[in-house]
Amino acid sequence: MINQRPFELLQGASLDDALEAFAAHPPFAAAVNGVFVAQRDYPQHLLKDGDYIDVVQPVMGG
């Protein structure tokens, strides 16, 4: 799941792979199973079956 929508990836995909397939546009932050992952760790953060990803973009305003 990415942003509460079903999304299929190849087994062994990283968070970086998922964000690329999802076409996430910066700036954003990403969390896996509710835990934010540092951007530098996206390529090494391997996903498991059933993981859910939240892609959060900043909101401007006051």
Short mmCIF file of N, CA and C in Angstrom, two decimals:
data_model
loop_
_atom_site.label_atom_id
_atom_site.label_comp_id
_atom_site.label_asym_id
_atom_site.label_seq_id
_atom_site.Cartn_x
_atom_site.Cartn_y
_atom_site.Cartn_z
N MET A 1 0.85 -1.17 0.00
CA MET A 1 0.00 0.00 0.00
C MET A 1 0.90 1.24 0.00
N ILE A 2 0.55 2.18 -0.86
CA ILE A 2 1.22 3.48 -0.84
C ILE A 2 0.11 4.53 -0.76
N ASN A 3 0.17 5.33 0.29
CA ASN A 3 -0.87 6.34 0.55
C ASN A 3 -2.27 5.72 0.47
N GLN A 4 -2.43 4.59 1.13
CA GLN A 4 -3.69 3.87 1.28
C GLN A 4 -4.25 3.31 -0.03
N ARG A 5 -3.39 3.18 -1.04
CA ARG A 5 -3.82 2.57 -2.32
C ARG A 5 -2.98 1.32 -2.56
N PRO A 6 -3.61 0.25 -3.04
CA PRO A 6 -2.84 -0.96 -3.35
C PRO A 6 -1.78 -0.66 -4.42
N PHE A 7 -0.61 -1.22 -4.22
CA PHE A 7 0.50 -0.98 -5.14
C PHE A 7 1.37 -2.23 -5.11
N GLU A 8 1.69 -2.77 -6.28
CA GLU A 8 2.51 -3.98 -6.34
C GLU A 8 3.93 -3.65 -6.79
N LEU A 9 4.87 -4.28 -6.10
CA LEU A 9 6.29 -4.12 -6.42
C LEU A 9 6.92 -5.50 -6.51
N LEU A 10 8.06 -5.57 -7.15
CA LEU A 10 8.79 -6.82 -7.20
C LEU A 10 9.33 -7.17 -5.82
N GLN A 11 9.43 -8.45 -5.53
CA GLN A 11 9.99 -8.88 -4.26
C GLN A 11 11.42 -8.37 -4.16
N GLY A 12 11.81 -7.91 -2.99
CA GLY A 12 13.14 -7.38 -2.78
C GLY A 12 13.27 -5.91 -3.12
N ALA A 13 12.15 -5.25 -3.42
CA ALA A 13 12.19 -3.82 -3.76
C ALA A 13 12.55 -2.99 -2.53
N SER A 14 13.24 -1.89 -2.79
CA SER A 14 13.60 -0.97 -1.72
C SER A 14 12.57 0.16 -1.66
N LEU A 15 12.64 0.94 -0.60
CA LEU A 15 11.77 2.11 -0.49
C LEU A 15 12.04 3.05 -1.66
N ASP A 16 13.29 3.19 -2.04
CA ASP A 16 13.64 4.03 -3.19
C ASP A 16 12.95 3.54 -4.46
N ASP A 17 12.93 2.22 -4.68
CA ASP A 17 12.25 1.64 -5.84
C ASP A 17 10.75 1.97 -5.81
N ALA A 18 10.14 1.84 -4.64
CA ALA A 18 8.71 2.11 -4.50
C ALA A 18 8.39 3.57 -4.79
N LEU A 19 9.22 4.47 -4.27
CA LEU A 19 8.97 5.90 -4.48
C LEU A 19 9.14 6.27 -5.95
N GLU A 20 10.08 5.64 -6.62
CA GLU A 20 10.28 5.89 -8.05
C GLU A 20 9.09 5.38 -8.85
N ALA A 21 8.62 4.17 -8.54
CA ALA A 21 7.47 3.60 -9.24
C ALA A 21 6.20 4.41 -8.97
N PHE A 22 6.09 4.97 -7.78
CA PHE A 22 4.94 5.78 -7.39
C PHE A 22 5.00 7.17 -8.02
N ALA A 23 6.18 7.54 -8.53
CA ALA A 23 6.42 8.86 -9.13
C ALA A 23 6.26 9.98 -8.10
N ALA A 24 6.81 9.77 -6.92
CA ALA A 24 6.77 10.80 -5.88
C ALA A 24 7.66 11.96 -6.30
N HIS A 25 7.14 13.17 -6.15
CA HIS A 25 7.88 14.37 -6.54
C HIS A 25 8.31 15.14 -5.28
N PRO A 26 9.61 15.46 -5.15
CA PRO A 26 10.08 16.21 -3.99
C PRO A 26 9.45 17.59 -3.93
N PRO A 27 9.34 18.15 -2.78
CA PRO A 27 9.81 17.62 -1.49
C PRO A 27 8.77 16.70 -0.87
N PHE A 28 9.24 15.66 -0.19
CA PHE A 28 8.36 14.75 0.53
C PHE A 28 9.17 14.01 1.58
N ALA A 29 8.45 13.41 2.50
CA ALA A 29 9.04 12.50 3.48
C ALA A 29 8.30 11.18 3.31
N ALA A 30 8.95 10.08 3.67
CA ALA A 30 8.33 8.77 3.51
C ALA A 30 8.43 7.99 4.81
N ALA A 31 7.33 7.32 5.13
CA ALA A 31 7.28 6.46 6.32
C ALA A 31 6.88 5.06 5.88
N VAL A 32 7.46 4.07 6.52
CA VAL A 32 7.11 2.67 6.27
C VAL A 32 6.52 2.13 7.57
N ASN A 33 5.29 1.66 7.48
CA ASN A 33 4.58 1.14 8.65
C ASN A 33 4.54 2.16 9.79
N GLY A 34 4.38 3.43 9.42
CA GLY A 34 4.24 4.49 10.40
C GLY A 34 5.53 5.06 10.95
N VAL A 35 6.68 4.58 10.48
CA VAL A 35 7.98 5.06 10.96
C VAL A 35 8.70 5.76 9.82
N PHE A 36 9.03 7.05 10.02
CA PHE A 36 9.71 7.80 8.98
C PHE A 36 11.11 7.24 8.76
N VAL A 37 11.52 7.22 7.50
CA VAL A 37 12.83 6.70 7.09
C VAL A 37 13.64 7.89 6.56
N ALA A 38 14.89 8.00 6.99
CA ALA A 38 15.76 9.07 6.50
C ALA A 38 15.98 8.89 5.00
N GLN A 39 15.99 9.99 4.28
CA GLN A 39 16.13 9.95 2.82
C GLN A 39 17.37 9.18 2.40
N ARG A 40 18.46 9.32 3.12
CA ARG A 40 19.70 8.63 2.75
C ARG A 40 19.57 7.11 2.87
N ASP A 41 18.55 6.64 3.61
CA ASP A 41 18.35 5.20 3.80
C ASP A 41 17.35 4.58 2.83
N TYR A 42 16.71 5.38 1.98
CA TYR A 42 15.71 4.84 1.05
C TYR A 42 16.25 3.68 0.21
N PRO A 43 17.46 3.80 -0.38
CA PRO A 43 17.94 2.69 -1.23
C PRO A 43 18.19 1.39 -0.47
N GLN A 44 18.55 1.46 0.81
CA GLN A 44 18.87 0.26 1.58
C GLN A 44 17.68 -0.28 2.36
N HIS A 45 16.60 0.49 2.43
CA HIS A 45 15.43 0.05 3.21
C HIS A 45 14.60 -0.90 2.35
N LEU A 46 14.77 -2.20 2.57
CA LEU A 46 14.06 -3.21 1.79
C LEU A 46 12.66 -3.41 2.34
N LEU A 47 11.71 -3.53 1.44
CA LEU A 47 10.32 -3.68 1.82
C LEU A 47 9.95 -5.15 1.94
N LYS A 48 8.97 -5.42 2.81
CA LYS A 48 8.47 -6.78 3.00
C LYS A 48 7.00 -6.81 2.60
N ASP A 49 6.52 -7.99 2.28
CA ASP A 49 5.12 -8.17 1.92
C ASP A 49 4.25 -7.63 3.06
N GLY A 50 3.29 -6.80 2.72
CA GLY A 50 2.39 -6.24 3.73
C GLY A 50 2.81 -4.88 4.27
N ASP A 51 4.01 -4.41 3.94
CA ASP A 51 4.42 -3.07 4.39
C ASP A 51 3.51 -2.02 3.77
N TYR A 52 3.28 -0.95 4.50
CA TYR A 52 2.56 0.17 3.92
C TYR A 52 3.42 1.41 3.99
N ILE A 53 3.33 2.22 2.95
CA ILE A 53 4.17 3.42 2.81
C ILE A 53 3.27 4.64 2.79
N ASP A 54 3.67 5.66 3.53
CA ASP A 54 3.01 6.95 3.48
C ASP A 54 3.99 7.95 2.90
N VAL A 55 3.58 8.64 1.84
CA VAL A 55 4.38 9.70 1.24
C VAL A 55 3.70 11.00 1.64
N VAL A 56 4.42 11.82 2.40
CA VAL A 56 3.86 13.05 2.96
C VAL A 56 4.57 14.25 2.38
N GLN A 57 3.78 15.17 1.82
CA GLN A 57 4.37 16.40 1.28
C GLN A 57 4.06 17.55 2.22
N PRO A 58 4.98 18.50 2.36
CA PRO A 58 4.75 19.63 3.26
C PRO A 58 3.58 20.48 2.78
N VAL A 59 2.92 21.07 3.73
CA VAL A 59 1.79 21.96 3.44
C VAL A 59 2.22 23.37 3.80
N MET A 60 2.06 24.28 2.86
CA MET A 60 2.41 25.67 3.12
C MET A 60 1.20 26.42 3.66
N GLY A 61 1.46 27.39 4.45
CA GLY A 61 0.35 28.19 4.97
C GLY A 61 0.62 28.60 6.40
N GLY A 62 -0.31 29.29 6.96
CA GLY A 62 -0.08 29.74 8.32
C GLY A 62 -1.28 29.75 9.16
#
